[in-house]
Amino acid sequence: MERTFVMLKPGVLQRRIVGEVLHRFERKGLKIIALKMMQLSEELVKTHYKEHEGKPFYEKLIAYTTSGPVIALIIEGEGVIATVRRLVGPTDVTAALPGTIRGDYAYQTRLNIVHASDSPEAAEREIKLFFEPEEIHPWEDGNARWF
Ligand code: CMP
């Protein structure tokens, strides 16, 4: 089953919209199988954003991402990498339509509030970087009938 990595950037906690953003994934019916709050080290963030090293926005991106805690999660399901990218909206927030997370909550690309893996290779690499295997909890839908 496909898995993707999602990170709610520091501004999400600071704006008190963690619940709203997580709700976007849950109301779509997606399955969260790992979730934690982390204060990221500069080293981890630099590894995560290695491909952007040297770009004009790089230093500010590292500073922003380490400026406060983030929420890291893994979502599992068929085709979730593409589904989550569509829910999140494009990186360039001026192109992000209302109804997408970035379209509704972000007006600066640098502060685009969420990161989501853009390919199976990126998802695998990012999940390994942020999570230990024992922090991942796949679960079955059967228990939903009790609620
Ligand atoms: P993210 O999906 O986390 O991946 C790389 C991040 O770099 C991106 O979201 C933005 O936060 C940031 N970024 C990408 N392009 C630009 C840009 N043109 N200007 C400022 N920040 C950018």
CSV table of N, CA and C and ligand atoms in Angstrom, one decimal:
chain,number,residue,atom,x,y,z
A,1,MET,N,0.9,-1.2,0.0
A,1,MET,CA,0.0,0.0,0.0
A,1,MET,C,0.9,1.3,0.0
A,2,GLU,N,0.5,2.3,-0.8
A,2,GLU,CA,1.3,3.5,-0.9
A,2,GLU,C,1.3,4.3,0.4
A,3,ARG,N,2.4,4.9,0.7
A,3,ARG,CA,2.5,5.8,1.9
A,3,ARG,C,3.1,7.2,1.4
A,4,THR,N,2.6,8.2,2.1
A,4,THR,CA,3.2,9.5,1.8
A,4,THR,C,3.6,10.2,3.2
A,5,PHE,N,4.5,11.1,3.1
A,5,PHE,CA,4.9,11.9,4.2
A,5,PHE,C,4.4,13.3,4.1
A,6,VAL,N,3.8,13.8,5.2
A,6,VAL,CA,3.3,15.2,5.3
A,6,VAL,C,3.8,15.9,6.5
A,7,MET,N,4.2,17.1,6.3
A,7,MET,CA,4.7,17.9,7.5
A,7,MET,C,3.9,19.2,7.6
A,8,LEU,N,3.3,19.5,8.7
A,8,LEU,CA,2.6,20.8,8.9
A,8,LEU,C,3.7,21.7,9.5
A,9,LYS,N,4.0,22.7,8.8
A,9,LYS,CA,5.2,23.6,9.2
A,9,LYS,C,4.8,24.4,10.4
A,10,PRO,N,5.9,25.1,11.0
A,10,PRO,CA,5.7,25.7,12.3
A,10,PRO,C,4.5,26.7,12.4
A,11,GLY,N,4.2,27.4,11.3
A,11,GLY,CA,3.1,28.4,11.4
A,11,GLY,C,1.8,27.7,11.6
A,12,VAL,N,1.6,26.5,11.4
A,12,VAL,CA,0.3,25.8,11.6
A,12,VAL,C,0.0,25.7,13.1
A,13,LEU,N,1.0,25.3,13.9
A,13,LEU,CA,0.8,25.3,15.3
A,13,LEU,C,0.6,26.7,15.8
A,14,GLN,N,1.4,27.6,15.3
A,14,GLN,CA,1.3,29.0,15.8
A,14,GLN,C,0.0,29.7,15.5
A,15,ARG,N,-0.6,29.3,14.4
A,15,ARG,CA,-1.9,29.8,14.0
A,15,ARG,C,-3.1,29.0,14.6
A,16,ARG,N,-2.8,28.0,15.4
A,16,ARG,CA,-3.8,27.1,16.0
A,16,ARG,C,-4.7,26.5,15.0
A,17,ILE,N,-4.2,26.0,13.9
A,17,ILE,CA,-5.0,25.4,12.8
A,17,ILE,C,-4.6,24.0,12.5
A,18,VAL,N,-3.9,23.3,13.5
A,18,VAL,CA,-3.5,21.9,13.3
A,18,VAL,C,-4.8,21.1,13.0
A,19,GLY,N,-5.8,21.2,13.9
A,19,GLY,CA,-7.0,20.4,13.7
A,19,GLY,C,-7.6,20.6,12.4
A,20,GLU,N,-7.7,21.9,11.9
A,20,GLU,CA,-8.4,22.2,10.6
A,20,GLU,C,-7.6,21.5,9.5
A,21,VAL,N,-6.3,21.6,9.6
A,21,VAL,CA,-5.5,21.0,8.5
A,21,VAL,C,-5.6,19.5,8.5
A,22,LEU,N,-5.5,18.9,9.6
A,22,LEU,CA,-5.6,17.5,9.7
A,22,LEU,C,-7.0,17.0,9.2
A,23,HIS,N,-8.0,17.8,9.5
A,23,HIS,CA,-9.4,17.5,9.1
A,23,HIS,C,-9.5,17.4,7.6
A,24,ARG,N,-8.7,18.2,6.9
A,24,ARG,CA,-8.8,18.1,5.4
A,24,ARG,C,-8.4,16.7,4.9
A,25,PHE,N,-7.5,16.1,5.6
A,25,PHE,CA,-7.1,14.7,5.2
A,25,PHE,C,-8.1,13.7,5.6
A,26,GLU,N,-8.6,13.9,6.9
A,26,GLU,CA,-9.6,12.9,7.4
A,26,GLU,C,-10.9,13.0,6.7
A,27,ARG,N,-11.4,14.2,6.4
A,27,ARG,CA,-12.7,14.3,5.7
A,27,ARG,C,-12.7,13.7,4.3
A,28,LYS,N,-11.5,13.6,3.7
A,28,LYS,CA,-11.3,13.0,2.4
A,28,LYS,C,-11.4,11.4,2.6
A,29,GLY,N,-11.2,11.0,3.8
A,29,GLY,CA,-11.3,9.5,4.1
A,29,GLY,C,-9.9,8.9,4.1
A,30,LEU,N,-8.9,9.7,4.2
A,30,LEU,CA,-7.5,9.2,4.2
A,30,LEU,C,-7.1,8.7,5.6
A,31,LYS,N,-6.2,7.8,5.6
A,31,LYS,CA,-5.8,7.0,6.8
A,31,LYS,C,-4.5,7.5,7.3
A,32,ILE,N,-4.5,8.1,8.5
A,32,ILE,CA,-3.2,8.5,9.2
A,32,ILE,C,-2.7,7.3,9.9
A,33,ILE,N,-1.4,7.0,9.6
A,33,ILE,CA,-0.9,5.8,10.3
A,33,ILE,C,0.3,6.1,11.2
A,34,ALA,N,0.7,7.4,11.2
A,34,ALA,CA,1.8,7.9,12.1
A,34,ALA,C,1.6,9.4,12.3
A,35,LEU,N,1.9,9.9,13.5
A,35,LEU,CA,1.6,11.3,13.8
A,35,LEU,C,2.5,11.7,15.0
A,36,LYS,N,3.3,12.8,14.8
A,36,LYS,CA,4.0,13.3,16.0
A,36,LYS,C,4.4,14.7,15.9
A,37,MET,N,4.6,15.4,17.0
A,37,MET,CA,5.1,16.8,17.1
A,37,MET,C,6.6,16.7,17.3
A,38,MET,N,7.4,17.5,16.5
A,38,MET,CA,8.8,17.5,16.6
A,38,MET,C,9.4,18.9,16.5
A,39,GLN,N,10.5,19.1,17.3
A,39,GLN,CA,11.3,20.3,17.0
A,39,GLN,C,12.5,19.8,16.2
A,40,LEU,N,12.5,20.3,14.9
A,40,LEU,CA,13.5,19.7,14.0
A,40,LEU,C,14.9,20.4,14.2
A,41,SER,N,15.9,19.6,14.1
A,41,SER,CA,17.3,20.1,14.1
A,41,SER,C,17.6,20.7,12.7
A,42,GLU,N,18.6,21.6,12.7
A,42,GLU,CA,19.0,22.2,11.4
A,42,GLU,C,19.5,21.1,10.5
A,43,GLU,N,20.2,20.1,11.1
A,43,GLU,CA,20.8,19.0,10.3
A,43,GLU,C,19.7,18.2,9.6
A,44,LEU,N,18.6,17.8,10.3
A,44,LEU,CA,17.6,17.1,9.7
A,44,LEU,C,16.9,17.9,8.6
A,45,VAL,N,16.6,19.1,8.8
A,45,VAL,CA,16.0,20.0,7.8
A,45,VAL,C,16.8,20.1,6.6
A,46,LYS,N,18.1,20.3,6.8
A,46,LYS,CA,19.0,20.4,5.7
A,46,LYS,C,19.1,19.1,4.8
A,47,THR,N,19.0,18.0,5.5
A,47,THR,CA,19.0,16.7,4.7
A,47,THR,C,17.6,16.6,4.0
A,48,HIS,N,16.5,17.0,4.7
A,48,HIS,CA,15.2,16.9,4.0
A,48,HIS,C,15.1,17.8,2.8
A,49,TYR,N,15.7,19.0,2.9
A,49,TYR,CA,15.6,20.0,1.8
A,49,TYR,C,16.8,20.1,1.0
A,50,LYS,N,17.6,19.0,0.9
A,50,LYS,CA,18.9,19.0,0.3
A,50,LYS,C,18.8,19.5,-1.2
A,51,GLU,N,17.8,19.1,-1.9
A,51,GLU,CA,17.7,19.5,-3.3
A,51,GLU,C,17.5,21.0,-3.5
A,52,HIS,N,17.2,21.7,-2.5
A,52,HIS,CA,17.0,23.2,-2.6
A,52,HIS,C,18.2,24.0,-2.2
A,53,GLU,N,19.3,23.3,-1.8
A,53,GLU,CA,20.5,24.0,-1.3
A,53,GLU,C,21.0,24.9,-2.4
A,54,GLY,N,21.3,26.1,-2.0
A,54,GLY,CA,21.8,27.1,-3.0
A,54,GLY,C,20.8,27.9,-3.7
A,55,LYS,N,19.5,27.6,-3.5
A,55,LYS,CA,18.4,28.4,-4.1
A,55,LYS,C,18.2,29.6,-3.3
A,56,PRO,N,17.7,30.7,-3.9
A,56,PRO,CA,17.6,32.0,-3.2
A,56,PRO,C,16.8,31.9,-1.9
A,57,PHE,N,15.8,31.0,-1.8
A,57,PHE,CA,15.0,30.9,-0.6
A,57,PHE,C,15.5,29.9,0.4
A,58,TYR,N,16.6,29.3,0.1
A,58,TYR,CA,17.1,28.1,0.9
A,58,TYR,C,17.3,28.5,2.4
A,59,GLU,N,18.1,29.6,2.7
A,59,GLU,CA,18.4,29.9,4.1
A,59,GLU,C,17.2,30.2,4.9
A,60,LYS,N,16.2,31.0,4.3
A,60,LYS,CA,15.0,31.3,5.0
A,60,LYS,C,14.1,30.1,5.2
A,61,LEU,N,14.2,29.2,4.2
A,61,LEU,CA,13.4,28.0,4.4
A,61,LEU,C,13.9,27.1,5.6
A,62,ILE,N,15.2,27.0,5.7
A,62,ILE,CA,15.8,26.3,6.8
A,62,ILE,C,15.4,27.0,8.2
A,63,ALA,N,15.6,28.3,8.2
A,63,ALA,CA,15.3,29.1,9.4
A,63,ALA,C,13.8,29.0,9.8
A,64,TYR,N,12.9,29.0,8.8
A,64,TYR,CA,11.5,28.9,9.1
A,64,TYR,C,11.1,27.5,9.6
A,65,THR,N,11.7,26.5,9.0
A,65,THR,CA,11.3,25.2,9.3
A,65,THR,C,11.8,24.8,10.7
A,66,THR,N,12.9,25.4,11.2
A,66,THR,CA,13.4,25.1,12.5
A,66,THR,C,12.9,26.1,13.6
A,67,SER,N,12.0,27.0,13.2
A,67,SER,CA,11.7,28.2,14.1
A,67,SER,C,10.7,27.8,15.2
A,68,GLY,N,10.1,26.5,15.1
A,68,GLY,CA,9.2,26.1,16.1
A,68,GLY,C,8.8,24.6,15.7
A,69,PRO,N,8.0,24.0,16.6
A,69,PRO,CA,7.7,22.6,16.3
A,69,PRO,C,6.8,22.4,15.1
A,70,VAL,N,7.0,21.2,14.5
A,70,VAL,CA,6.2,20.9,13.3
A,70,VAL,C,5.4,19.6,13.7
A,71,ILE,N,4.4,19.3,12.9
A,71,ILE,CA,3.6,18.0,13.0
A,71,ILE,C,4.0,17.2,11.8
A,72,ALA,N,4.5,16.0,12.1
A,72,ALA,CA,4.9,15.1,11.0
A,72,ALA,C,3.9,13.9,11.0
A,73,LEU,N,3.5,13.5,9.8
A,73,LEU,CA,2.6,12.4,9.7
A,73,LEU,C,2.8,11.6,8.5
A,74,ILE,N,2.3,10.3,8.5
A,74,ILE,CA,2.3,9.5,7.4
A,74,ILE,C,0.9,9.1,7.1
A,75,ILE,N,0.5,9.2,5.8
A,75,ILE,CA,-0.8,8.8,5.4
A,75,ILE,C,-0.6,7.6,4.4
A,76,GLU,N,-1.5,6.6,4.6
A,76,GLU,CA,-1.4,5.4,3.8
A,76,GLU,C,-2.7,5.2,3.0
A,77,GLY,N,-2.6,4.7,1.8
A,77,GLY,CA,-3.7,4.3,1.0
A,77,GLY,C,-3.3,4.2,-0.5
A,78,GLU,N,-4.3,3.7,-1.3
A,78,GLU,CA,-4.0,3.6,-2.7
A,78,GLU,C,-3.9,5.0,-3.4
A,79,GLY,N,-2.8,5.3,-4.1
A,79,GLY,CA,-2.7,6.5,-4.8
A,79,GLY,C,-2.5,7.8,-3.9
A,80,VAL,N,-2.2,7.6,-2.6
A,80,VAL,CA,-2.2,8.7,-1.7
A,80,VAL,C,-1.2,9.8,-2.0
A,81,ILE,N,-0.1,9.5,-2.7
A,81,ILE,CA,0.9,10.6,-3.0
A,81,ILE,C,0.2,11.6,-3.8
A,82,ALA,N,-0.4,11.2,-4.9
A,82,ALA,CA,-1.1,12.1,-5.8
A,82,ALA,C,-2.3,12.8,-5.1
A,83,THR,N,-3.1,12.0,-4.4
A,83,THR,CA,-4.3,12.5,-3.8
A,83,THR,C,-3.9,13.6,-2.8
A,84,VAL,N,-2.9,13.4,-1.9
A,84,VAL,CA,-2.5,14.4,-0.9
A,84,VAL,C,-2.0,15.6,-1.6
A,85,ARG,N,-1.2,15.5,-2.7
A,85,ARG,CA,-0.6,16.6,-3.4
A,85,ARG,C,-1.8,17.5,-4.0
A,86,ARG,N,-2.9,16.8,-4.4
A,86,ARG,CA,-4.0,17.6,-5.0
A,86,ARG,C,-4.7,18.3,-3.8
A,87,LEU,N,-4.9,17.7,-2.7
A,87,LEU,CA,-5.5,18.3,-1.5
A,87,LEU,C,-4.7,19.5,-1.1
A,88,VAL,N,-3.4,19.4,-1.1
A,88,VAL,CA,-2.5,20.4,-0.6
A,88,VAL,C,-2.4,21.6,-1.5
A,89,GLY,N,-2.4,21.3,-2.8
A,89,GLY,CA,-2.3,22.4,-3.8
A,89,GLY,C,-0.9,22.6,-4.2
A,90,PRO,N,-0.6,23.4,-5.3
A,90,PRO,CA,0.7,23.6,-5.8
A,90,PRO,C,1.6,24.4,-4.9
A,91,THR,N,2.9,24.1,-5.0
A,91,THR,CA,3.9,24.8,-4.2
A,91,THR,C,3.8,26.3,-4.3
A,92,ASP,N,3.6,26.8,-5.5
A,92,ASP,CA,3.5,28.3,-5.7
A,92,ASP,C,2.0,28.7,-5.3
A,93,VAL,N,2.0,29.3,-4.1
A,93,VAL,CA,0.6,29.6,-3.6
A,93,VAL,C,-0.2,30.5,-4.4
A,94,THR,N,0.4,31.3,-5.3
A,94,THR,CA,-0.4,32.1,-6.2
A,94,THR,C,-1.2,31.3,-7.2
A,95,ALA,N,-0.8,30.0,-7.4
A,95,ALA,CA,-1.5,29.1,-8.3
A,95,ALA,C,-2.4,28.1,-7.5
A,96,ALA,N,-2.4,28.2,-6.2
A,96,ALA,CA,-3.2,27.3,-5.4
A,96,ALA,C,-4.6,27.7,-5.3
A,97,LEU,N,-5.5,26.9,-5.8
A,97,LEU,CA,-6.9,27.3,-5.8
A,97,LEU,C,-7.6,27.2,-4.4
A,98,PRO,N,-8.6,28.1,-4.2
A,98,PRO,CA,-9.4,28.0,-3.0
A,98,PRO,C,-9.9,26.5,-2.9
A,99,GLY,N,-10.0,26.0,-1.8
A,99,GLY,CA,-10.4,24.6,-1.6
A,99,GLY,C,-9.3,23.7,-1.4
A,100,THR,N,-8.1,24.1,-1.8
A,100,THR,CA,-6.9,23.3,-1.4
A,100,THR,C,-6.3,23.9,-0.1
A,101,ILE,N,-5.5,23.2,0.6
A,101,ILE,CA,-5.0,23.7,1.9
A,101,ILE,C,-4.2,24.9,1.7
A,102,ARG,N,-3.2,24.9,0.7
A,102,ARG,CA,-2.4,26.1,0.5
A,102,ARG,C,-3.3,27.3,-0.1
A,103,GLY,N,-4.3,26.9,-0.9
A,103,GLY,CA,-5.2,27.9,-1.5
A,103,GLY,C,-6.0,28.6,-0.4
A,104,ASP,N,-6.3,27.9,0.7
A,104,ASP,CA,-7.1,28.4,1.7
A,104,ASP,C,-6.4,29.1,2.9
A,105,TYR,N,-5.1,28.6,3.1
A,105,TYR,CA,-4.4,29.1,4.3
A,105,TYR,C,-3.1,29.8,4.1
A,106,ALA,N,-2.6,29.9,2.8
A,106,ALA,CA,-1.3,30.4,2.6
A,106,ALA,C,-1.3,31.5,1.5
A,107,TYR,N,-0.6,32.6,1.7
A,107,TYR,CA,-0.5,33.6,0.7
A,107,TYR,C,1.0,33.9,0.3
A,108,GLN,N,2.0,33.2,1.0
A,108,GLN,CA,3.4,33.3,0.6
A,108,GLN,C,3.9,31.9,0.4
A,109,THR,N,4.6,31.7,-0.8
A,109,THR,CA,5.1,30.4,-1.1
A,109,THR,C,6.1,29.9,0.0
A,110,ARG,N,6.9,30.8,0.5
A,110,ARG,CA,7.9,30.4,1.5
A,110,ARG,C,7.2,29.8,2.8
A,111,LEU,N,6.0,30.4,3.0
A,111,LEU,CA,5.2,30.0,4.2
A,111,LEU,C,4.0,29.2,3.8
A,112,ASN,N,4.2,28.2,2.9
A,112,ASN,CA,3.1,27.5,2.3
A,112,ASN,C,2.4,26.4,3.2
A,113,ILE,N,2.7,26.5,4.4
A,113,ILE,CA,2.1,25.7,5.6
A,113,ILE,C,2.3,24.2,5.6
A,114,VAL,N,2.3,23.5,4.5
A,114,VAL,CA,2.5,22.1,4.5
A,114,VAL,C,3.5,21.6,3.5
A,115,HIS,N,4.1,20.5,3.8
A,115,HIS,CA,5.0,19.8,2.8
A,115,HIS,C,4.4,18.5,2.6
A,116,ALA,N,4.4,18.0,1.4
A,116,ALA,CA,3.9,16.6,1.1
A,116,ALA,C,4.8,16.0,0.0
A,117,SER,N,5.2,14.7,0.2
A,117,SER,CA,6.1,14.1,-0.7
A,117,SER,C,5.6,14.2,-2.1
A,118,ASP,N,6.5,14.4,-3.1
A,118,ASP,CA,6.0,14.5,-4.5
A,118,ASP,C,6.3,13.3,-5.4
A,119,SER,N,6.8,12.2,-4.8
A,119,SER,CA,7.0,11.0,-5.6
A,119,SER,C,7.2,9.8,-4.7
A,120,PRO,N,7.1,8.6,-5.1
A,120,PRO,CA,7.3,7.4,-4.3
A,120,PRO,C,8.7,7.4,-3.7
A,121,GLU,N,9.7,7.8,-4.5
A,121,GLU,CA,11.1,7.8,-4.0
A,121,GLU,C,11.2,8.9,-2.8
A,122,ALA,N,10.6,10.0,-3.0
A,122,ALA,CA,10.7,11.1,-2.0
A,122,ALA,C,10.0,10.6,-0.7
A,123,ALA,N,8.8,10.0,-0.9
A,123,ALA,CA,8.0,9.5,0.2
A,123,ALA,C,8.8,8.5,1.1
A,124,GLU,N,9.5,7.6,0.4
A,124,GLU,CA,10.2,6.5,1.1
A,124,GLU,C,11.4,7.2,1.9
A,125,ARG,N,12.1,8.1,1.2
A,125,ARG,CA,13.2,8.8,1.8
A,125,ARG,C,12.8,9.6,3.0
A,126,GLU,N,11.7,10.4,2.9
A,126,GLU,CA,11.2,11.3,3.9
A,126,GLU,C,10.7,10.5,5.1
A,127,ILE,N,9.9,9.4,4.8
A,127,ILE,CA,9.4,8.6,5.9
A,127,ILE,C,10.5,8.1,6.8
A,128,LYS,N,11.6,7.6,6.1
A,128,LYS,CA,12.7,7.0,6.8
A,128,LYS,C,13.5,8.1,7.6
A,129,LEU,N,13.5,9.3,7.1
A,129,LEU,CA,14.2,10.4,7.7
A,129,LEU,C,13.5,10.8,9.0
A,130,PHE,N,12.2,10.8,9.0
A,130,PHE,CA,11.4,11.4,10.1
A,130,PHE,C,10.8,10.4,11.1
A,131,PHE,N,10.7,9.1,10.7
A,131,PHE,CA,10.1,8.1,11.5
A,131,PHE,C,10.9,6.9,11.7
A,132,GLU,N,10.8,6.3,13.0
A,132,GLU,CA,11.4,5.0,13.2
A,132,GLU,C,10.2,4.0,12.9
A,133,PRO,N,10.6,2.8,12.5
A,133,PRO,CA,9.6,1.8,12.1
A,133,PRO,C,8.5,1.6,13.2
A,134,GLU,N,9.0,1.6,14.5
A,134,GLU,CA,8.0,1.4,15.6
A,134,GLU,C,7.0,2.5,15.8
A,135,GLU,N,7.3,3.6,15.2
A,135,GLU,CA,6.3,4.8,15.3
A,135,GLU,C,5.2,4.8,14.3
A,136,ILE,N,5.2,3.8,13.4
A,136,ILE,CA,4.2,3.7,12.4
A,136,ILE,C,3.2,2.6,12.8
A,137,HIS,N,1.9,3.0,12.7
A,137,HIS,CA,0.9,2.1,13.2
A,137,HIS,C,-0.2,1.9,12.2
A,138,PRO,N,0.0,1.0,11.2
A,138,PRO,CA,-1.1,0.7,10.3
A,138,PRO,C,-2.3,0.1,11.1
A,139,TRP,N,-3.5,0.4,10.7
A,139,TRP,CA,-4.6,-0.1,11.4
A,139,TRP,C,-5.8,-0.4,10.4
A,140,GLU,N,-6.7,-1.3,10.9
A,140,GLU,CA,-7.8,-1.7,10.1
A,140,GLU,C,-9.1,-0.9,10.3
A,141,ASP,N,-9.9,-0.7,9.3
A,141,ASP,CA,-11.1,0.1,9.4
A,141,ASP,C,-12.2,-0.6,10.3
A,142,GLY,N,-12.1,-1.9,10.6
A,142,GLY,CA,-13.1,-2.6,11.3
A,142,GLY,C,-13.6,-2.0,12.5
A,143,ASN,N,-12.7,-1.4,13.3
A,143,ASN,CA,-13.1,-0.8,14.6
A,143,ASN,C,-14.1,0.4,14.5
A,144,ALA,N,-14.2,1.0,13.3
A,144,ALA,CA,-15.1,2.2,13.1
A,144,ALA,C,-16.5,1.8,13.4
A,145,ARG,N,-16.9,0.6,13.3
A,145,ARG,CA,-18.3,0.3,13.6
A,145,ARG,C,-18.8,0.5,15.0
A,146,TRP,N,-17.8,0.6,15.9
A,146,TRP,CA,-18.2,0.8,17.3
A,146,TRP,C,-18.5,2.3,17.7
A,147,PHE,N,-18.3,3.2,16.7
A,147,PHE,CA,-18.5,4.6,17.0
A,147,PHE,C,-19.6,5.2,16.2
B,1,CMP,P1,7.8,22.4,0.3
B,1,CMP,O1,6.8,21.6,-0.4
B,1,CMP,O2,8.1,22.2,1.8
B,1,CMP,O3,9.2,22.1,-0.5
B,1,CMP,C1,10.2,23.1,-0.6
B,1,CMP,C2,9.9,24.4,0.0
B,1,CMP,O4,10.6,25.5,-0.4
B,1,CMP,C3,8.4,24.8,-0.4
B,1,CMP,O5,7.5,23.9,0.1
B,1,CMP,C4,8.4,26.2,0.0
B,1,CMP,O6,8.2,26.4,1.4
B,1,CMP,C5,9.8,26.7,-0.4
B,1,CMP,N1,9.9,27.3,-1.7
B,1,CMP,C6,9.8,26.6,-2.9
B,1,CMP,N2,9.9,27.5,-3.9
B,1,CMP,C7,10.0,28.7,-3.3
B,1,CMP,C8,10.1,30.1,-3.8
B,1,CMP,N3,10.1,30.3,-5.1
B,1,CMP,N4,10.1,31.1,-3.0
B,1,CMP,C9,10.1,30.9,-1.6
B,1,CMP,N5,10.0,29.6,-1.1
B,1,CMP,C10,10.0,28.6,-1.9
